[in-house]
Amino acid sequence: MAEEDDARVRILQSLRGKICEAKNLGPVSGPNRQRDLCTFCTISLDQEEVFRTKVFDKSVSPFYGEDFYFEIPRPFQCLSFYVYAKIVFQRELSVGKVSIRKDDLCKYSGKEHWFSLHPVDPNSEVQGKVHLEMRLNEVITENGSVGQHLVVRIIECQGLPLISGQNCDPYATVSLVGPARSDQKKTKVKKKTSNPHFEETFFFEVTRSSSYSKKSNFQVEEEDIEKLEIKVDLWNNENLAQDVFLGETRVPVKILRNDHIHKAWYLLQPKGNGSKSKSDDLGSLRLKLTYIEDTVLPSACYTPLCNLLLKSPDVKPISASAAHILGDICRERYEAVLPMVRLLLHHNRFVPFVSAVAALELDNTQEANTIFRGNSLATRCIDDMMKIVGKNYLAVTLKPVIDEICESNKTCEIDPIKLKEGDNVEVNKENLQGYVQKVFSSITQSSSSCPPLMCDVFRSLRHLACKRFPADPHVQYSAVSSFVFLRFFAVAVLSPHSFQLRSHHPDPEISRTLTLISKTIQTLGSWGSLSKKLSSFKETYMYDFFKSFQEEKCIEKVKKFLDEISSNVSKESSGLEDAVVLKEGEVQKRGQGRKRLGKKNFKKRWLRVTNRELSYHKHKGKEALCIINVKNIQAVEKLDESAFNRKNMFQVVHSEKPLYVQAGNCVEASEWLEVLGQVSRCNEGRLATFHPSNYTSGAWQCCRSQSNNAPGCKPCTSVVVANLQLDIDCDRETERIFSLLSSNDTKLQNMEDACASMAVYQGPQREQEDYSKFTIQEPKETFQTLKQLRNVMEELQRQHNIRSDNTAQYGSLDNPIVGKTS
């Protein structure tokens, strides 16, 4: 059983951050050495590009401001950020790069740093690892003397890079090098693979007796073995062009002094004579990075902590609950609440918890006009909930009009100070008013699309606010509008990229338009709740602009909308019944019924999956060429690279022929597999086994079975149970909560001491300044919860320690050796 548990441990990696800006970019290489070039940035895992910003206008110090987040689906050595210049004929030339080894990412986590750009040298762009075996054999020559042969077997490589988007044609050279010799041998070329199996053995003469014939131009003495090393270089065979260097590793022969046989995996390294040019002239890049690696244990390990958190809504007072304690000790870390919110949402415990927390906040609110305006635990929880639950609601309500605003790009500046020469303020005002009317109408007419869970929360907030301030007729509206307008719609309009409404941040001019619209929407939303008057505007130009709106009608529309999304009348969910776009993007699709090989077999297609159907189209927005009902999907699995000599391929097995798809990179492939797996996980016809390769030449290439209908030869991947719309992995969220609690152990101990002191000593608290950092209403109840947290954390840490003892041996596939370079 222990072995089975260990097998279910998952290492999950994610990266979140921001490419902020570049400074003093240097000239690109080549004949065109302009300093002011249109530039963009990319992110690569090793040498695989997984993210790209949009192109920015000519500047030596461009401000990118691009946020990114993605799950990392595979092991990697290095995270790299490249700056490229876009020049004539759409050519791309490298300006420089920032490379950070995986082990060093923790040094920069969570904070912004300036990094110097370094040259992009082809000899340093390496990835992958090689499996070697070495041994020394004694041999007897024809004249009876004894010598030694070094036997080197190059077994295989893994993770070699793509060349021009395709698998490479790798081969290896194996050399015995020393002060006065260099013997080189070469493997056969392996066609179209990033994981070549060579299985070739080479023999090198290491020592000779004194009677050895000296016809050769070198002589190796016994003691020279200390100076010898094996050098393995990986190359891509380019046939007519110059071969491309893929990486190298060097292993000293003296490693065999203690062991006659040495067998290990080595990471490939850059070429020792790579470019040494200075990086000072290339400029610098400001980045914010947060790399997270979660070691997720089997579900049973998290049950005690999960149960303790889920019973939080029932604890009286709520401040003594485990979930509230987590929010209390992590109040300065906004993102710390997110895993708790996701866990409560998944188990339908969010509404009672947030209602109790909101009631506690209202008890400490003295004026109705300041209701839910701070950065409290309640507002943080509801903010995160709306981002998770309301993702599709935003897309349905705002995306069409946001797309129109960004693509039509009409000038809307109405501030006299910011007007450009030739601008007509009346035309701009008319443009802005038209956009505001569209956004405002989309919002106020969207109540039927508002997710039921958001309505439940708003209804609770409205009830609590009325109970706390019964004499204020507007508080029932401000309690809701402070979230749905100020913290949801207005923020999404201001930053559509952060809410997945646009793929990139808007240009400065469009961003200014969205800022004006967002500001207007905030004010219109407040009108219905606080009955604001025009005289409340600080800016004269905003005062003039709002005179064009009919105030009374706006108030009526806002109040009607707020009534509809927070009323006691239950409404049918419009979530899963409506078509929800879960993912879409450009892929390479293999044509059905084609021959096994050939570039023409693969064509670019726009793939789109909703909760109802999977479809592909010739281009985005075009009619579907093929539609597959998700209920007919029987399996979604990775495809062996050898099937079509392509990486990042997956297959969708359904009632007809399998659909073979190649994603743009490993991150995209992982996202497609996850989304399609989740949407089809409950299908009745799901297969237990599948074929990891394709059927061609009368047989399955994986198992050689000749029947096209033969059962699969490999078990299907079990899909982690998660909520389809919310996509929540409860074990991972609980692991993150455990990590947060562990990293704040000192605060937990201080809180425990405070509770003990308050419960025993009822007089004036001498340490009140320290204790005031925590919310302790009932010290005995809080103390009991803290003790329970301590116990479950200790047990969970023990489970981690048991499994961390089984670390991979140095030199194994999972823990390769970092080979030396020259």
mmCIF file of N, CA and C in Angstrom, residues 483-553:
data_model
loop_
_atom_site.group_PDB
_atom_site.id
_atom_site.type_symbol
_atom_site.label_atom_id
_atom_site.label_comp_id
_atom_site.label_asym_id
_atom_site.label_seq_id
_atom_site.Cartn_x
_atom_site.Cartn_y
_atom_site.Cartn_z
ATOM 1 N N PHE A 483 -19.666 45.595 -4.743
ATOM 2 C CA PHE A 483 -18.986 44.423 -5.304
ATOM 3 C C PHE A 483 -19.216 44.301 -6.807
ATOM 4 N N VAL A 484 -20.474 44.244 -7.233
ATOM 5 C CA VAL A 484 -20.748 43.900 -8.626
ATOM 6 C C VAL A 484 -20.330 45.016 -9.579
ATOM 7 N N PHE A 485 -20.433 46.267 -9.168
ATOM 8 C CA PHE A 485 -19.998 47.361 -10.033
ATOM 9 C C PHE A 485 -18.539 47.727 -9.775
ATOM 10 N N LEU A 486 -18.212 48.071 -8.533
ATOM 11 C CA LEU A 486 -16.878 48.598 -8.237
ATOM 12 C C LEU A 486 -15.787 47.545 -8.324
ATOM 13 N N ARG A 487 -16.058 46.328 -7.874
ATOM 14 C CA ARG A 487 -15.008 45.313 -7.769
ATOM 15 C C ARG A 487 -15.086 44.239 -8.855
ATOM 16 N N PHE A 488 -16.108 44.301 -9.693
ATOM 17 C CA PHE A 488 -16.275 43.254 -10.704
ATOM 18 C C PHE A 488 -16.299 43.841 -12.110
ATOM 19 N N PHE A 489 -17.396 44.480 -12.484
ATOM 20 C CA PHE A 489 -17.514 44.996 -13.845
ATOM 21 C C PHE A 489 -16.525 46.134 -14.129
ATOM 22 N N ALA A 490 -16.417 47.098 -13.240
ATOM 23 C CA ALA A 490 -15.527 48.242 -13.487
ATOM 24 C C ALA A 490 -14.075 47.804 -13.580
ATOM 25 N N VAL A 491 -13.670 46.853 -12.743
ATOM 26 C CA VAL A 491 -12.284 46.358 -12.772
ATOM 27 C C VAL A 491 -12.023 45.567 -14.044
ATOM 28 N N ALA A 492 -13.009 44.790 -14.487
ATOM 29 C CA ALA A 492 -12.854 44.005 -15.714
ATOM 30 C C ALA A 492 -12.749 44.910 -16.938
ATOM 31 N N VAL A 493 -13.507 45.999 -16.951
ATOM 32 C CA VAL A 493 -13.406 46.962 -18.056
ATOM 33 C C VAL A 493 -12.033 47.616 -18.050
ATOM 34 N N LEU A 494 -11.555 47.966 -16.870
ATOM 35 C CA LEU A 494 -10.258 48.631 -16.749
ATOM 36 C C LEU A 494 -9.107 47.731 -17.178
ATOM 37 N N SER A 495 -9.196 46.430 -16.856
ATOM 38 C CA SER A 495 -8.103 45.495 -17.150
ATOM 39 C C SER A 495 -8.654 44.205 -17.761
ATOM 40 N N PRO A 496 -9.106 44.246 -19.017
ATOM 41 C CA PRO A 496 -9.735 43.061 -19.626
ATOM 42 C C PRO A 496 -8.791 41.874 -19.744
ATOM 43 N N HIS A 497 -7.503 42.136 -19.868
ATOM 44 C CA HIS A 497 -6.546 41.025 -19.980
ATOM 45 C C HIS A 497 -6.535 40.187 -18.705
ATOM 46 N N SER A 498 -6.623 40.826 -17.538
ATOM 47 C CA SER A 498 -6.571 40.112 -16.264
ATOM 48 C C SER A 498 -7.772 39.196 -16.075
ATOM 49 N N PHE A 499 -8.863 39.449 -16.800
ATOM 50 C CA PHE A 499 -10.074 38.641 -16.681
ATOM 51 C C PHE A 499 -10.292 37.773 -17.925
ATOM 52 N N GLN A 500 -9.230 37.563 -18.721
ATOM 53 C CA GLN A 500 -9.254 36.726 -19.922
ATOM 54 C C GLN A 500 -10.263 37.217 -20.955
ATOM 55 N N LEU A 501 -10.568 38.529 -20.955
ATOM 56 C CA LEU A 501 -11.448 39.084 -21.978
ATOM 57 C C LEU A 501 -10.667 39.502 -23.217
ATOM 58 N N ARG A 502 -9.354 39.719 -23.058
ATOM 59 C CA ARG A 502 -8.457 40.025 -24.180
ATOM 60 C C ARG A 502 -7.160 39.263 -23.962
ATOM 61 N N SER A 503 -6.502 38.903 -25.067
ATOM 62 C CA SER A 503 -5.279 38.099 -24.957
ATOM 63 C C SER A 503 -4.088 38.922 -24.489
ATOM 64 N N HIS A 504 -4.103 40.251 -24.723
ATOM 65 C CA HIS A 504 -3.006 41.113 -24.306
ATOM 66 C C HIS A 504 -3.560 42.401 -23.709
ATOM 67 N N HIS A 505 -2.699 43.100 -22.992
ATOM 68 C CA HIS A 505 -3.089 44.404 -22.474
ATOM 69 C C HIS A 505 -3.322 45.368 -23.642
ATOM 70 N N PRO A 506 -4.276 46.283 -23.503
ATOM 71 C CA PRO A 506 -4.557 47.222 -24.592
ATOM 72 C C PRO A 506 -3.462 48.271 -24.744
ATOM 73 N N ASP A 507 -3.448 48.921 -25.902
ATOM 74 C CA ASP A 507 -2.523 50.031 -26.138
ATOM 75 C C ASP A 507 -2.853 51.182 -25.197
ATOM 76 N N PRO A 508 -1.898 52.110 -24.985
ATOM 77 C CA PRO A 508 -2.136 53.227 -24.056
ATOM 78 C C PRO A 508 -3.396 54.030 -24.368
ATOM 79 N N GLU A 509 -3.663 54.298 -25.658
ATOM 80 C CA GLU A 509 -4.838 55.097 -25.994
ATOM 81 C C GLU A 509 -6.122 54.349 -25.673
ATOM 82 N N ILE A 510 -6.168 53.054 -25.996
ATOM 83 C CA ILE A 510 -7.347 52.245 -25.681
ATOM 84 C C ILE A 510 -7.472 52.084 -24.166
ATOM 85 N N SER A 511 -6.315 51.917 -23.507
ATOM 86 C CA SER A 511 -6.326 51.794 -22.052
ATOM 87 C C SER A 511 -6.926 53.034 -21.403
ATOM 88 N N ARG A 512 -6.625 54.228 -21.962
ATOM 89 C CA ARG A 512 -7.204 55.471 -21.449
ATOM 90 C C ARG A 512 -8.722 55.486 -21.659
ATOM 91 N N THR A 513 -9.185 55.022 -22.794
ATOM 92 C CA THR A 513 -10.622 54.937 -23.061
ATOM 93 C C THR A 513 -11.296 54.008 -22.049
ATOM 94 N N LEU A 514 -10.679 52.852 -21.811
ATOM 95 C CA LEU A 514 -11.250 51.901 -20.860
ATOM 96 C C LEU A 514 -11.258 52.469 -19.448
ATOM 97 N N THR A 515 -10.238 53.277 -19.121
ATOM 98 C CA THR A 515 -10.198 53.918 -17.804
ATOM 99 C C THR A 515 -11.384 54.859 -17.632
ATOM 100 N N LEU A 516 -11.670 55.669 -18.663
ATOM 101 C CA LEU A 516 -12.804 56.592 -18.592
ATOM 102 C C LEU A 516 -14.131 55.837 -18.497
ATOM 103 N N ILE A 517 -14.255 54.750 -19.254
ATOM 104 C CA ILE A 517 -15.481 53.947 -19.198
ATOM 105 C C ILE A 517 -15.636 53.318 -17.817
ATOM 106 N N SER A 518 -14.541 52.771 -17.285
ATOM 107 C CA SER A 518 -14.581 52.134 -15.972
ATOM 108 C C SER A 518 -14.999 53.129 -14.898
ATOM 109 N N LYS A 519 -14.444 54.320 -14.966
ATOM 110 C CA LYS A 519 -14.776 55.353 -13.989
ATOM 111 C C LYS A 519 -16.257 55.721 -14.074
ATOM 112 N N THR A 520 -16.764 55.784 -15.288
ATOM 113 C CA THR A 520 -18.167 56.110 -15.485
ATOM 114 C C THR A 520 -19.069 55.002 -14.947
ATOM 115 N N ILE A 521 -18.712 53.763 -15.206
ATOM 116 C CA ILE A 521 -19.519 52.627 -14.751
ATOM 117 C C ILE A 521 -19.554 52.581 -13.219
ATOM 118 N N GLN A 522 -18.417 52.869 -12.580
ATOM 119 C CA GLN A 522 -18.396 52.920 -11.117
ATOM 120 C C GLN A 522 -19.401 53.949 -10.602
ATOM 121 N N THR A 523 -19.403 55.123 -11.249
ATOM 122 C CA THR A 523 -20.281 56.197 -10.799
ATOM 123 C C THR A 523 -21.742 55.873 -11.066
ATOM 124 N N LEU A 524 -22.033 55.329 -12.237
ATOM 125 C CA LEU A 524 -23.414 54.952 -12.548
ATOM 126 C C LEU A 524 -23.914 53.886 -11.581
ATOM 127 N N GLY A 525 -23.042 52.935 -11.242
ATOM 128 C CA GLY A 525 -23.421 51.911 -10.274
ATOM 129 C C GLY A 525 -23.679 52.486 -8.905
ATOM 130 N N SER A 526 -22.915 53.512 -8.533
ATOM 131 C CA SER A 526 -23.105 54.146 -7.230
ATOM 132 C C SER A 526 -24.356 55.002 -7.199
ATOM 133 N N TRP A 527 -24.781 55.540 -8.333
ATOM 134 C CA TRP A 527 -25.996 56.363 -8.378
ATOM 135 C C TRP A 527 -27.192 55.600 -7.833
ATOM 136 N N GLY A 528 -27.333 54.375 -8.290
ATOM 137 C CA GLY A 528 -28.502 53.608 -7.873
ATOM 138 C C GLY A 528 -28.482 53.260 -6.398
ATOM 139 N N SER A 529 -27.277 53.193 -5.797
ATOM 140 C CA SER A 529 -27.187 52.774 -4.407
ATOM 141 C C SER A 529 -27.059 53.938 -3.442
ATOM 142 N N LEU A 530 -26.364 55.006 -3.882
ATOM 143 C CA LEU A 530 -26.120 56.122 -2.974
ATOM 144 C C LEU A 530 -26.799 57.401 -3.416
ATOM 145 N N SER A 531 -27.473 57.362 -4.567
ATOM 146 C CA SER A 531 -28.144 58.536 -5.111
ATOM 147 C C SER A 531 -27.195 59.719 -5.215
ATOM 148 N N LYS A 532 -26.027 59.491 -5.816
ATOM 149 C CA LYS A 532 -25.027 60.553 -5.975
ATOM 150 C C LYS A 532 -25.547 61.639 -6.911
ATOM 151 N N LYS A 533 -25.120 62.839 -6.670
ATOM 152 C CA LYS A 533 -25.478 63.967 -7.510
ATOM 153 C C LYS A 533 -24.277 64.388 -8.342
ATOM 154 N N LEU A 534 -24.548 65.125 -9.394
ATOM 155 C CA LEU A 534 -23.479 65.552 -10.291
ATOM 156 C C LEU A 534 -22.447 66.406 -9.579
ATOM 157 N N SER A 535 -22.855 67.107 -8.547
ATOM 158 C CA SER A 535 -21.929 67.994 -7.838
ATOM 159 C C SER A 535 -20.828 67.241 -7.121
ATOM 160 N N SER A 536 -20.958 65.895 -7.019
ATOM 161 C CA SER A 536 -19.941 65.114 -6.313
ATOM 162 C C SER A 536 -18.692 64.875 -7.151
ATOM 163 N N PHE A 537 -18.744 65.200 -8.454
ATOM 164 C CA PHE A 537 -17.582 64.969 -9.307
ATOM 165 C C PHE A 537 -16.504 66.002 -9.043
ATOM 166 N N LYS A 538 -15.274 65.536 -8.928
ATOM 167 C CA LYS A 538 -14.149 66.432 -8.698
ATOM 168 C C LYS A 538 -13.711 67.094 -9.996
ATOM 169 N N GLU A 539 -13.760 66.355 -11.108
ATOM 170 C CA GLU A 539 -13.272 66.875 -12.376
ATOM 171 C C GLU A 539 -14.405 67.572 -13.129
ATOM 172 N N THR A 540 -14.121 68.770 -13.624
ATOM 173 C CA THR A 540 -15.122 69.539 -14.363
ATOM 174 C C THR A 540 -15.542 68.816 -15.626
ATOM 175 N N TYR A 541 -14.569 68.199 -16.318
ATOM 176 C CA TYR A 541 -14.903 67.543 -17.580
ATOM 177 C C TYR A 541 -15.819 66.343 -17.353
ATOM 178 N N MET A 542 -15.700 65.666 -16.206
ATOM 179 C CA MET A 542 -16.599 64.568 -15.897
ATOM 180 C C MET A 542 -17.991 65.095 -15.549
ATOM 181 N N TYR A 543 -18.035 66.228 -14.884
ATOM 182 C CA TYR A 543 -19.324 66.856 -14.560
ATOM 183 C C TYR A 543 -20.088 67.187 -15.836
ATOM 184 N N ASP A 544 -19.377 67.806 -16.795
ATOM 185 C CA ASP A 544 -20.011 68.159 -18.066
ATOM 186 C C ASP A 544 -20.456 66.914 -18.831
ATOM 187 N N PHE A 545 -19.625 65.881 -18.765
ATOM 188 C CA PHE A 545 -19.946 64.656 -19.508
ATOM 189 C C PHE A 545 -21.220 64.011 -18.967
ATOM 190 N N PHE A 546 -21.365 63.977 -17.639
ATOM 191 C CA PHE A 546 -22.505 63.283 -17.050
ATOM 192 C C PHE A 546 -23.809 64.042 -17.183
ATOM 193 N N LYS A 547 -23.740 65.313 -17.509
ATOM 194 C CA LYS A 547 -24.982 66.048 -17.730
ATOM 195 C C LYS A 547 -25.756 65.488 -18.926
ATOM 196 N N SER A 548 -25.031 64.816 -19.813
ATOM 197 C CA SER A 548 -25.679 64.255 -21.002
ATOM 198 C C SER A 548 -26.497 63.008 -20.680
ATOM 199 N N PHE A 549 -26.283 62.419 -19.485
ATOM 200 C CA PHE A 549 -27.069 61.245 -19.095
ATOM 201 C C PHE A 549 -28.330 61.680 -18.361
ATOM 202 N N GLN A 550 -29.375 60.943 -18.558
ATOM 203 C CA GLN A 550 -30.606 61.208 -17.812
ATOM 204 C C GLN A 550 -30.520 60.464 -16.489
ATOM 205 N N GLU A 551 -30.256 61.218 -15.454
ATOM 206 C CA GLU A 551 -29.947 60.628 -14.156
ATOM 207 C C GLU A 551 -31.048 59.696 -13.649
ATOM 208 N N GLU A 552 -32.294 60.124 -13.765
ATOM 209 C CA GLU A 552 -33.376 59.335 -13.193
ATOM 210 C C GLU A 552 -33.450 57.941 -13.817
ATOM 211 N N LYS A 553 -33.315 57.866 -15.142
ATOM 212 C CA LYS A 553 -33.407 56.563 -15.810
ATOM 213 C C LYS A 553 -32.252 55.660 -15.403
#
